[in-house]
Coordinates of C-alpha atoms in Angstrom, one line a residue:
M25 CA -0.1 -0.1 0.0
S26 CA 1.6 3.4 -1.2
V27 CA 1.0 6.9 0.8
L28 CA -0.9 7.8 -2.5
D29 CA -3.4 5.0 -1.8
V30 CA -4.0 5.8 1.9
V31 CA -4.4 9.5 1.2
R32 CA -7.0 8.4 -1.7
R33 CA -8.7 6.3 0.7
S34 CA -8.9 9.1 3.2
W35 CA -10.0 11.7 0.5
R36 CA -13.0 9.4 -0.4
L37 CA -13.8 8.7 3.2
D38 CA -13.9 12.0 4.4
R39 CA -12.8 14.9 1.8
R40 CA -13.1 17.7 4.2
M41 CA -11.2 16.4 7.3
T42 CA -8.4 15.3 4.6
L43 CA -8.1 18.4 3.3
V44 CA -7.9 20.4 6.7
V45 CA -5.1 17.5 7.6
L46 CA -3.4 18.6 4.5
S47 CA -3.7 22.4 4.9
L48 CA -2.6 22.4 8.6
M49 CA 0.8 20.5 7.7
A50 CA 1.6 23.0 4.9
S51 CA 0.3 26.2 7.2
Q52 CA 2.6 24.8 10.4
N53 CA 5.8 25.1 8.2
L54 CA 5.1 28.7 7.1
A55 CA 4.0 29.5 10.6
F56 CA 7.4 28.1 12.0
V57 CA 9.2 30.4 9.7
L58 CA 6.9 33.0 10.7
T59 CA 7.8 32.3 14.3
G60 CA 11.9 32.1 13.6
L61 CA 11.7 35.5 11.8
G62 CA 9.6 37.0 14.6
L63 CA 11.9 36.0 17.3
R64 CA 14.9 37.6 15.3
E65 CA 13.2 40.7 15.0
I66 CA 11.9 40.9 18.7
V67 CA 15.5 41.0 19.5
D68 CA 16.7 43.2 17.2
Q69 CA 13.8 45.9 17.2
S70 CA 14.0 45.8 21.1
A71 CA 17.6 46.5 21.1
A72 CA 17.1 49.4 18.9
G73 CA 14.3 51.0 20.5
R74 CA 12.1 50.5 17.9
V75 CA 8.3 50.4 19.3
T76 CA 6.4 49.6 16.7
G77 CA 8.8 47.1 15.1
L78 CA 8.7 45.2 18.1
A79 CA 5.1 45.3 18.7
L80 CA 4.7 43.9 14.9
A81 CA 7.6 41.2 15.4
A82 CA 6.0 40.1 18.7
L83 CA 2.8 39.8 16.8
A84 CA 4.1 37.8 14.2
G85 CA 5.9 35.3 16.5
A86 CA 2.9 34.8 18.4
V87 CA 0.6 34.2 15.2
G88 CA 3.6 31.9 14.1
F89 CA 3.9 29.9 17.5
G90 CA 0.2 29.5 17.8
L91 CA -0.6 28.3 14.6
T92 CA 2.1 25.8 14.9
A93 CA 1.1 24.3 18.4
V94 CA -2.4 24.6 17.7
G95 CA -2.5 23.1 14.1
D96 CA 0.0 20.3 15.7
Q97 CA -2.8 19.1 17.9
I98 CA -5.6 19.4 15.3
Q99 CA -4.1 17.6 12.7
L100 CA -2.7 14.9 14.7
Q101 CA -6.4 14.0 16.2
L102 CA -7.9 14.5 13.0
R103 CA -5.3 12.3 10.9
T104 CA -5.6 9.5 13.9
D105 CA -9.5 9.3 13.6
L106 CA -8.8 9.2 9.3
A107 CA -6.3 6.2 9.9
D108 CA -8.4 4.4 12.4
R109 CA -11.3 4.6 10.2
I110 CA -9.4 3.6 7.3
G111 CA -7.7 0.4 9.1
Y112 CA -10.6 -0.9 11.0
R113 CA -13.3 -0.3 8.6
Q114 CA -11.2 -1.1 5.2
I115 CA -7.7 -2.9 5.4
D116 CA -8.7 -5.2 8.3
P117 CA -11.8 -6.2 6.7
E118 CA -10.1 -6.5 3.5
V119 CA -7.4 -8.9 4.9
Q120 CA -10.2 -11.1 5.8
R121 CA -11.5 -11.2 2.5
L122 CA -8.4 -11.9 0.8
T123 CA -7.7 -14.8 3.4
A124 CA -11.2 -15.9 3.0
R125 CA -11.1 -16.0 -0.9
L126 CA -8.4 -18.0 -1.2
G127 CA -10.2 -21.2 -2.3
G128 CA -8.1 -23.8 -0.8
L129 CA -6.9 -24.6 2.8
D130 CA -3.0 -25.5 2.1
H131 CA -1.9 -21.8 2.6
L132 CA -3.7 -21.9 6.1
E133 CA -1.3 -24.7 7.2
R134 CA 1.9 -23.4 6.0
S135 CA 4.0 -21.2 8.5
S136 CA 5.2 -19.0 6.0
Y137 CA 1.6 -17.8 5.1
L138 CA 0.5 -17.6 8.6
D139 CA 3.8 -15.7 9.8
R140 CA 3.0 -12.8 7.4
V141 CA -0.4 -13.1 8.1
N142 CA -0.1 -12.9 11.8
L143 CA 1.7 -9.9 11.3
V144 CA -0.8 -8.0 9.3
R145 CA -3.8 -9.6 11.0
G146 CA -5.4 -6.5 13.0
K147 CA -2.6 -4.2 11.9
G148 CA -4.8 -2.1 9.4
R149 CA -4.9 1.2 11.8
L150 CA -0.8 0.8 12.0
L151 CA -0.7 0.4 8.1
A152 CA -2.9 3.5 7.7
E153 CA -0.7 5.3 10.5
G154 CA 2.3 4.5 9.1
S155 CA 1.3 5.9 5.6
W156 CA -0.2 8.9 7.3
A157 CA 3.0 9.2 8.9
M158 CA 4.9 9.1 5.7
V159 CA 2.9 12.2 4.7
E160 CA 4.1 13.7 8.2
T161 CA 7.6 12.8 7.7
A162 CA 7.6 14.8 4.2
S163 CA 6.2 17.5 6.3
W164 CA 9.0 17.7 8.8
T165 CA 11.4 17.5 5.9
V166 CA 10.3 20.6 4.6
R167 CA 10.2 22.3 8.0
I168 CA 13.8 20.9 8.2
L169 CA 14.7 22.5 4.9
L170 CA 13.1 25.7 6.0
T171 CA 14.8 26.0 9.1
L172 CA 18.2 25.3 7.3
A173 CA 17.2 28.4 4.9
L174 CA 16.7 30.5 8.0
L175 CA 20.3 29.4 9.8
G176 CA 21.7 30.0 6.1
T177 CA 20.6 33.7 6.3
V178 CA 23.0 34.2 9.5
H179 CA 25.9 32.1 7.8
P180 CA 26.3 29.5 4.9
A181 CA 28.1 27.4 7.1
L182 CA 25.4 26.8 9.3
L183 CA 24.2 24.5 6.8
F184 CA 26.6 22.0 7.6
L185 CA 24.2 21.1 10.7
V186 CA 22.5 18.8 8.6
L187 CA 25.8 16.7 8.2
F188 CA 25.7 16.2 11.7
A189 CA 21.8 15.3 11.6
V190 CA 22.0 12.6 8.7
P191 CA 24.0 9.9 10.8
A192 CA 21.2 9.9 13.3
G193 CA 18.7 9.3 10.4
V194 CA 20.9 6.4 8.8
M195 CA 21.4 4.5 12.2
N196 CA 17.4 4.7 13.1
R197 CA 16.6 3.4 9.6
S198 CA 19.0 0.6 9.6
A199 CA 18.1 -0.4 13.3
Y200 CA 14.6 -0.4 12.8
R201 CA 14.5 -2.4 9.7
D202 CA 16.7 -4.7 12.1
V203 CA 13.4 -4.4 14.4
G204 CA 10.9 -5.6 11.7
A205 CA 13.3 -8.3 10.6
A206 CA 13.5 -9.8 14.1
A207 CA 9.6 -9.6 14.3
L208 CA 9.4 -11.6 11.5
R209 CA 12.1 -14.1 12.7
S210 CA 10.5 -14.6 15.8
A211 CA 7.0 -14.9 14.5
D212 CA 6.8 -18.6 14.7
E213 CA 7.5 -18.6 18.4
A214 CA 5.3 -15.7 19.1
R215 CA 2.3 -17.7 17.3
L216 CA 3.3 -20.8 20.1
E217 CA 3.0 -18.7 22.9
R218 CA -0.4 -17.2 22.0
H219 CA -1.6 -20.7 21.1
L220 CA -0.3 -21.9 24.3
H221 CA -1.5 -18.9 26.3
G222 CA -5.2 -19.6 24.5
L223 CA -5.1 -22.9 25.8
L224 CA -4.3 -22.0 29.7
T225 CA -7.2 -19.1 29.8
S226 CA -9.7 -21.3 27.8
A227 CA -12.4 -23.1 29.3
A228 CA -12.3 -25.6 26.4
G229 CA -8.5 -26.4 27.3
G230 CA -9.0 -25.9 30.9
R231 CA -10.7 -29.3 31.6
E232 CA -8.2 -31.5 30.3
I233 CA -5.5 -29.4 31.5
R234 CA -6.6 -29.5 35.1
V235 CA -7.1 -33.2 34.9
D236 CA -3.6 -34.2 33.5
G237 CA -1.8 -31.6 35.5
S238 CA 0.0 -30.5 32.5
A239 CA -0.6 -26.4 33.3
A240 CA 2.8 -26.0 34.8
L241 CA 4.6 -27.6 31.7
L242 CA 2.5 -25.7 29.3
R243 CA 3.3 -22.6 31.4
E244 CA 6.8 -23.0 31.0
Q245 CA 6.5 -24.1 27.1
A246 CA 5.0 -20.7 26.7
S247 CA 7.4 -18.8 28.7
A248 CA 10.2 -20.5 26.9
A249 CA 9.0 -19.3 23.7
W250 CA 8.4 -15.6 24.7
R251 CA 11.7 -15.7 26.2
S252 CA 13.0 -16.8 22.7
V253 CA 10.9 -13.8 21.1
A254 CA 12.2 -11.7 23.6
R255 CA 15.7 -12.2 23.2
T256 CA 15.6 -11.7 19.3
R257 CA 13.4 -8.7 19.4
G258 CA 15.3 -7.6 22.6
R259 CA 18.6 -7.8 20.9
A260 CA 17.2 -5.9 17.6
Q261 CA 15.6 -3.3 20.1
L262 CA 19.0 -2.7 22.1
R263 CA 21.0 -2.4 18.5
S264 CA 18.4 0.3 17.6
V265 CA 19.1 2.2 20.8
L266 CA 22.7 2.2 20.6
L267 CA 22.4 3.3 17.2
A268 CA 20.1 6.0 17.9
S269 CA 22.1 7.1 20.8
A270 CA 25.4 7.7 18.6
G271 CA 23.3 9.6 16.2
S272 CA 22.3 12.0 18.7
I273 CA 25.4 12.4 20.3
V274 CA 27.3 13.4 16.8
F275 CA 24.4 15.8 16.2
T276 CA 24.8 17.7 19.5
L277 CA 28.8 18.0 18.9
G278 CA 27.8 19.8 15.8
F279 CA 25.2 21.7 17.7
L280 CA 27.6 23.3 20.0
A281 CA 30.3 23.9 17.4
A282 CA 27.6 26.3 15.6
L283 CA 26.7 28.2 18.7
V284 CA 30.3 28.7 19.2
Y285 CA 30.8 30.0 15.8
V286 CA 27.5 32.2 15.8
V287 CA 28.9 33.7 19.3
S288 CA 32.1 34.7 17.5
L289 CA 30.4 36.3 14.9
V290 CA 28.1 38.0 17.1
S291 CA 31.2 39.2 19.1
A292 CA 33.0 40.7 15.8
G293 CA 30.1 42.7 15.0
D294 CA 29.3 40.9 12.1
R295 CA 25.8 39.2 13.6
T296 CA 23.0 40.9 15.7
V297 CA 22.3 39.1 19.2
G298 CA 18.8 38.8 17.2
D299 CA 20.7 36.4 14.9
L300 CA 22.0 34.3 18.1
V301 CA 18.8 34.1 19.5
M302 CA 17.5 33.0 16.5
V303 CA 20.3 30.4 15.8
L304 CA 20.0 29.0 19.1
A305 CA 16.0 28.6 18.9
L306 CA 16.3 27.0 15.5
A307 CA 19.5 25.0 16.1
G308 CA 17.4 23.4 19.2
Q309 CA 14.3 23.1 17.0
L310 CA 16.6 21.5 14.2
R311 CA 17.3 18.9 16.7
T312 CA 13.7 18.5 18.2
Q313 CA 13.0 18.4 14.3
F314 CA 15.0 15.4 13.2
D315 CA 14.0 13.8 16.8
R316 CA 10.5 14.3 15.8
A317 CA 11.1 13.1 12.2
L318 CA 12.9 10.2 13.2
Y319 CA 10.2 9.4 15.8
V320 CA 7.8 9.6 12.8
M321 CA 9.8 7.2 10.7
T322 CA 9.5 4.8 13.5
R323 CA 5.7 4.8 12.8
V324 CA 6.6 4.7 8.9
L325 CA 8.7 1.8 9.6
A326 CA 6.1 0.1 11.7
G327 CA 3.9 0.4 9.0
L328 CA 6.4 -0.6 6.2
A329 CA 6.8 -4.0 8.5
V330 CA 3.0 -4.7 8.0
A331 CA 3.2 -3.0 4.6
G332 CA 5.5 -6.1 3.3
P333 CA 3.2 -8.9 4.5
Y334 CA 0.1 -6.9 3.2
R335 CA 1.6 -6.4 -0.3
W336 CA 2.4 -10.1 -0.3
L337 CA -1.1 -11.3 0.6
R338 CA -2.6 -9.3 -2.1
D339 CA -0.4 -10.6 -4.5
Y340 CA -0.8 -14.0 -3.4
A341 CA -4.6 -13.6 -3.5
A342 CA -4.5 -11.9 -7.0
A343 CA -2.0 -15.0 -8.1
A344 CA -4.5 -17.5 -6.7
G345 CA -7.6 -16.1 -8.4
E346 CA -10.4 -18.0 -9.4
D347 CA -8.9 -21.4 -10.7
G348 CA -11.5 -22.3 -13.0
T349 CA -13.9 -21.0 -15.8
V350 CA -16.6 -23.6 -16.2
D351 CA -19.9 -23.8 -14.0
P352 CA -21.2 -26.8 -12.3
P353 CA -23.8 -28.3 -14.1
S354 CA -27.2 -28.0 -13.0
V355 CA -28.2 -31.9 -12.3
L356 CA -25.4 -34.3 -12.1
R357 CA -26.0 -36.9 -14.9
S358 CA -23.0 -39.6 -14.4
G359 CA -21.3 -38.5 -10.9
I360 CA -18.0 -37.8 -9.9
T361 CA -14.9 -39.8 -10.8
L362 CA -11.6 -40.3 -9.1
R363 CA -8.8 -41.1 -11.5
E364 CA -5.4 -41.9 -10.4
V365 CA -5.9 -39.3 -7.6
S366 CA -2.8 -38.7 -5.3
F367 CA -2.1 -36.3 -3.0
R368 CA 0.6 -35.1 0.1
Y369 CA 0.1 -32.6 2.4
P370 CA 2.8 -29.9 2.3
G371 CA 5.8 -31.2 4.5
A372 CA 4.1 -34.2 5.6
A373 CA 5.2 -38.0 5.6
G374 CA 1.9 -39.2 4.6
S375 CA 0.1 -39.3 1.4
I376 CA -2.9 -40.8 -0.2
G377 CA -3.3 -42.3 -3.6
P378 CA -3.4 -43.4 -6.2
L379 CA -7.3 -43.2 -6.0
S380 CA -9.7 -44.7 -8.4
A381 CA -13.7 -44.8 -8.2
H382 CA -16.6 -43.5 -9.7
L383 CA -19.5 -42.2 -7.1
P384 CA -22.7 -42.5 -9.2
A385 CA -25.0 -39.7 -9.3
G386 CA -27.9 -39.7 -6.6
A387 CA -25.7 -42.2 -4.7
M388 CA -25.2 -42.0 -1.1
V389 CA -21.5 -43.2 -0.4
A390 CA -19.9 -44.1 2.6
I391 CA -16.0 -43.9 3.1
V392 CA -14.7 -45.9 6.0
G393 CA -11.4 -47.2 7.4
E394 CA -9.2 -46.9 10.1
H395 CA -7.9 -43.3 11.8
G396 CA -5.2 -41.7 9.6
C397 CA -5.9 -43.7 6.0
G398 CA -6.9 -40.8 4.2
K399 CA -10.8 -40.7 4.4
T400 CA -11.1 -36.7 5.4
T401 CA -8.2 -35.7 3.0
L402 CA -10.4 -37.4 -0.1
V403 CA -13.6 -35.3 1.2
K404 CA -11.4 -31.9 1.3
L405 CA -10.1 -33.0 -2.3
L406 CA -14.0 -33.3 -3.6
A407 CA -14.5 -30.0 -1.8
K408 CA -11.6 -28.1 -3.5
F409 CA -9.9 -27.1 -0.5
Y410 CA -7.0 -29.0 -2.1
R411 CA -5.6 -29.7 -5.6
P412 CA -4.5 -33.1 -6.1
D413 CA -0.8 -33.6 -6.6
A414 CA -1.6 -36.2 -9.8
G415 CA -4.7 -37.7 -11.2
D416 CA -8.1 -36.3 -12.1
I417 CA -11.4 -35.6 -10.3
L418 CA -14.2 -35.6 -12.9
V419 CA -17.7 -34.0 -12.2
D420 CA -19.9 -35.4 -15.3
D421 CA -16.5 -35.8 -17.2
V422 CA -15.8 -32.2 -16.6
Q423 CA -12.2 -31.4 -14.4
L424 CA -13.0 -30.2 -10.8
T425 CA -10.1 -28.0 -11.3
A426 CA -11.9 -26.4 -14.6
L427 CA -15.0 -25.5 -12.2
R428 CA -15.0 -22.1 -10.8
T429 CA -14.4 -22.8 -7.0
T430 CA -16.9 -20.3 -5.7
A431 CA -19.8 -21.8 -7.9
W432 CA -18.7 -25.4 -7.1
R433 CA -19.0 -24.7 -3.2
A434 CA -22.6 -23.1 -4.0
R435 CA -23.6 -26.3 -5.2
M436 CA -22.4 -28.5 -2.0
T437 CA -22.6 -28.4 1.3
A438 CA -21.0 -30.1 4.3
A439 CA -21.1 -31.0 8.1
F440 CA -17.5 -31.8 9.4
Q441 CA -16.6 -33.0 13.0
D442 CA -14.8 -29.8 13.6
F443 CA -17.7 -27.7 13.3
Q444 CA -18.1 -24.0 13.7
R445 CA -19.9 -22.7 16.9
Y446 CA -21.2 -19.7 15.7
E447 CA -22.3 -17.4 18.9
V448 CA -25.2 -15.7 17.4
P449 CA -28.8 -15.9 17.2
A450 CA -30.1 -19.7 16.7
D451 CA -31.7 -18.7 13.2
V452 CA -28.7 -17.0 12.1
A453 CA -26.5 -19.9 13.3
V454 CA -28.8 -22.2 11.1
G455 CA -29.4 -19.8 8.1
L456 CA -25.4 -19.1 7.6
G457 CA -25.6 -22.4 5.8
D458 CA -27.1 -20.8 2.9
V459 CA -26.7 -16.9 2.9
S460 CA -29.2 -16.4 0.2
A461 CA -32.0 -18.1 2.2
M462 CA -30.8 -17.1 6.0
H463 CA -33.9 -14.6 6.4
D464 CA -36.2 -17.3 5.2
R465 CA -37.9 -18.4 8.4
A466 CA -39.6 -21.5 6.6
A467 CA -36.3 -22.7 5.2
I468 CA -34.4 -22.6 8.6
E469 CA -37.3 -24.5 10.2
N470 CA -37.2 -27.2 7.8
A471 CA -33.3 -27.4 8.0
V472 CA -33.9 -28.2 11.8
R473 CA -36.3 -30.7 11.4
A474 CA -34.4 -32.6 8.8
A475 CA -31.3 -32.3 11.2
D476 CA -33.6 -33.8 13.9
A477 CA -32.6 -30.6 16.0
D478 CA -36.3 -29.8 17.1
A479 CA -35.4 -30.6 20.5
V480 CA -32.6 -28.5 20.6
V481 CA -34.3 -25.3 19.6
A482 CA -37.5 -26.2 21.9
S483 CA -35.2 -26.0 24.7
L484 CA -34.0 -22.3 24.0
P485 CA -35.8 -19.7 26.0
R486 CA -36.6 -17.9 22.7
G487 CA -36.5 -20.7 20.2
L488 CA -34.6 -19.6 17.2
D489 CA -34.2 -16.0 18.3
T490 CA -32.3 -17.3 21.2
P491 CA -28.8 -15.9 21.3
L492 CA -26.0 -18.9 21.5
G493 CA -22.6 -18.8 23.4
G494 CA -21.3 -17.4 26.6
L495 CA -19.2 -15.2 24.9
F496 CA -22.0 -12.5 24.3
G497 CA -24.3 -13.5 27.3
G498 CA -26.3 -15.8 25.2
V499 CA -27.4 -19.4 25.9
D500 CA -24.4 -22.0 25.9
L501 CA -25.0 -25.5 24.4
S502 CA -23.7 -28.8 25.1
E503 CA -21.3 -30.3 22.1
G504 CA -23.9 -32.9 20.9
Q505 CA -26.5 -29.7 20.6
W506 CA -23.9 -27.5 18.9
Q507 CA -23.3 -30.4 16.2
R508 CA -27.0 -30.9 15.9
L509 CA -27.6 -27.1 14.7
A510 CA -24.3 -27.6 12.3
L511 CA -26.0 -30.4 10.7
A512 CA -29.2 -28.3 10.2
R513 CA -26.7 -25.8 8.7
A514 CA -25.7 -28.4 6.4
C515 CA -29.5 -29.3 5.4
M516 CA -30.2 -25.5 4.5
P517 CA -29.0 -25.6 0.6
A518 CA -31.8 -26.7 -1.4
A519 CA -30.2 -28.1 -4.3
P520 CA -26.8 -29.1 -3.9
L521 CA -24.7 -31.5 -6.1
L522 CA -22.5 -32.9 -3.3
V523 CA -23.4 -33.1 0.2
V524 CA -20.3 -34.1 2.5
L525 CA -20.9 -35.3 6.2
D526 CA -17.6 -35.9 7.4
E527 CA -18.2 -37.7 11.0
P528 CA -20.7 -35.4 11.6
T529 CA -22.3 -36.7 14.6
A530 CA -19.3 -37.8 16.4
S531 CA -20.5 -35.7 19.5
L532 CA -24.3 -37.6 19.5
D533 CA -25.2 -41.1 21.2
A534 CA -25.4 -44.1 19.1
R535 CA -29.2 -44.1 19.0
S536 CA -29.5 -40.3 18.1
E537 CA -27.0 -41.1 15.1
H538 CA -29.0 -43.4 13.8
A539 CA -32.2 -41.2 13.9
I540 CA -30.5 -38.4 12.2
F541 CA -28.8 -40.5 9.6
T542 CA -32.0 -42.2 8.7
R543 CA -33.3 -38.9 8.3
H544 CA -30.2 -37.9 6.1
A545 CA -30.5 -41.1 4.0
A546 CA -34.0 -40.4 3.2
L547 CA -32.7 -36.7 2.1
A548 CA -30.1 -38.1 0.1
R549 CA -32.7 -40.5 -2.0
R550 CA -34.7 -37.1 -2.7
L551 CA -31.8 -34.9 -3.6
G552 CA -30.3 -37.5 -5.7
A553 CA -33.5 -38.2 -7.7
D554 CA -34.3 -34.5 -8.2
H555 CA -30.5 -33.2 -8.8
G556 CA -28.3 -36.5 -8.8
T557 CA -26.7 -35.1 -5.7
V558 CA -24.0 -37.1 -4.3
T559 CA -23.9 -37.9 -0.5
V560 CA -20.7 -38.8 0.7
V561 CA -20.5 -40.1 4.7
V562 CA -17.3 -40.4 6.5
S563 CA -18.4 -42.5 9.6
H564 CA -17.0 -45.0 12.1
R565 CA -20.3 -46.7 13.0
F566 CA -21.6 -49.5 10.5
S567 CA -25.3 -49.2 11.1
T568 CA -25.0 -45.8 9.3
V569 CA -22.3 -47.3 6.7
Q570 CA -25.0 -49.9 5.9
M571 CA -27.3 -47.4 4.7
A572 CA -25.2 -46.1 1.7
D573 CA -25.7 -47.5 -2.0
L574 CA -21.3 -47.4 -2.2
I575 CA -18.9 -47.9 0.4
L576 CA -15.0 -47.5 -0.2
V577 CA -12.7 -49.0 2.4
M578 CA -9.7 -47.0 2.6
A579 CA -6.4 -48.4 4.1
G580 CA -3.0 -46.9 4.3
G581 CA -4.1 -44.0 1.8
R582 CA -5.6 -46.3 -0.9
I583 CA -9.0 -47.7 -1.7
A584 CA -8.8 -51.2 -0.5
E585 CA -12.3 -52.2 -1.1
C586 CA -15.4 -50.9 -2.9
G587 CA -19.1 -52.0 -3.2
G588 CA -22.2 -52.5 -1.4
H589 CA -22.5 -53.7 2.3
D590 CA -23.8 -57.3 1.6
D591 CA -20.8 -57.7 -1.2
L592 CA -18.2 -56.5 1.1
I593 CA -19.5 -59.0 3.8
A594 CA -19.5 -61.8 1.7
A595 CA -15.6 -61.1 0.4
G596 CA -14.6 -61.4 3.6
G597 CA -11.6 -58.5 3.5
I598 CA -11.1 -55.5 5.5
Y599 CA -14.9 -54.5 5.7
A600 CA -16.0 -57.5 7.0
E601 CA -13.3 -57.7 9.6
L602 CA -13.9 -54.1 11.0
Y603 CA -17.9 -54.9 11.0
Q604 CA -17.4 -57.9 12.9
I605 CA -14.9 -56.3 15.3
Q606 CA -17.7 -53.7 15.9
A607 CA -20.6 -56.0 15.8
K608 CA -19.2 -57.8 18.7
A609 CA -18.3 -54.9 20.7
Y610 CA -21.9 -54.2 20.7
S611 CA -23.2 -57.6 21.1
N612 CA -21.2 -57.6 24.5
V613 CA -23.2 -54.7 25.9
S614 CA -26.3 -55.2 23.9
R615 CA -29.6 -57.6 24.3
K616 CA -30.1 -57.3 20.7
T617 CA -30.3 -60.7 18.2
P618 CA -26.8 -61.4 17.1
T619 CA -28.1 -60.8 13.4
D620 CA -28.9 -57.5 14.2
P621 CA -26.1 -56.7 16.4
F622 CA -26.4 -52.6 16.2
G623 CA -30.3 -52.6 16.6
D624 CA -32.5 -49.7 16.0
D625 CA -30.7 -47.7 18.8
S626 CA -27.3 -47.9 17.4

């Protein structure tokens, strides 16, 4: 983001306020010149006994001083207000949009991406303030030049004072650049400390931490992470202080030399006492101006430390863009085909594939297998959260990568095991499943019924109008109740082409899960008949799996078996073994008949 961009944003946001700020910055420099000249004339006119000249000089000095002091305060307050509004209302939301618009998830799992995003997240105001600080730096630079011009009227040699101020500027710039680099180097450790701090101060993590007694260990790890951050950043800050101090010492020596020289000129009668007073004031002001300019430069550099990751994020999002140009079909005719699909997470040891299978249009497909076999990864590939490293995913013979991601997501719905808990009114928590219909009360109520969440809504004091979550004073829910609302949210879209249910009932008891999946099976049949919808279910309970038309059994990152429940049982392979293990476990605690080991309440 450039300075001009921030000024443009400010102009569009509030033209009058932007104009006032820029005008005050310009007029303050003129007022400063008036103050310096007025001070010299006050002394000289007084020494000469000219009362009228003294009065005019005093008036000019007073006006200049007043404009400078008052203008500084006014433009600072107005500029801060502009920076706040640009940062909080424009830049921060833009960062959120840029992060959310990226169709995949791989960037959110890479430390190089997260480190940059962490440096810019919530820093919109700092970026805007840094850009305005560049304008202020330009204003202070003009004031410094005007100060030198006034000193030059006393003697040209005084212009060399600027050479004593340059080292301070160079040293400070180098030091603060190092501070920014140190912040990036320590970003990993800072993120770890924030994560551990969240665990130690949240209710969700607090239960387990208190039971296993790991609080002291986690506190030590958090402290160690922060000590590492403090060491890295502290060294950079120390170098910054030392360099800045060295620059100040150099300037002070030059300032003293200038005063001695002007005193000698006054003693020789070459200059007036007014010249000496003006030099004394302006030379001191010159140091203050450089200090102020350097202070403002620190805000510029702080903004630049954010500007780099911000530009990177914008470029990254622009390069990612919309990775397809074809709209998905209105109705699935053939279905979804996996053809030699392989994928490996960045930096991970495990991988899946090659996978080949056909998910017929209108079918309910179950994916089963032991933990870590790749079930959820396959689901994420179907949702375009990741792009396969090799092979093809075809939607009615069209490459999934060729479909517009936003359009494909608009034609799918999902309920995941790690579902979101929206602390909003209950109707909004459900309606977010289809933003276009989130104000349609009938659609929300239908989704609640489809997810068997009627009892949850009925238990709320104000039904669907009840605010949820304790963060904002609403009603908190149990894990199972949150999950039922997440399922209801997944039931909102009216005509999806793909429905993903990835362990969506993990927080529910077996009876509730069976009831919900019975409803989902009926819904899948209806959607399949009307739109060719493919419903993909990831579940570890075989009572659910039996409802599927097609079962994919994954092992070691590959599809080991494929078929219907009866066929897979008859084959006596992995599926049959897993089924028997679970059936035996249920039969040990159930009074149901061996021929129906899971029973109606499983």
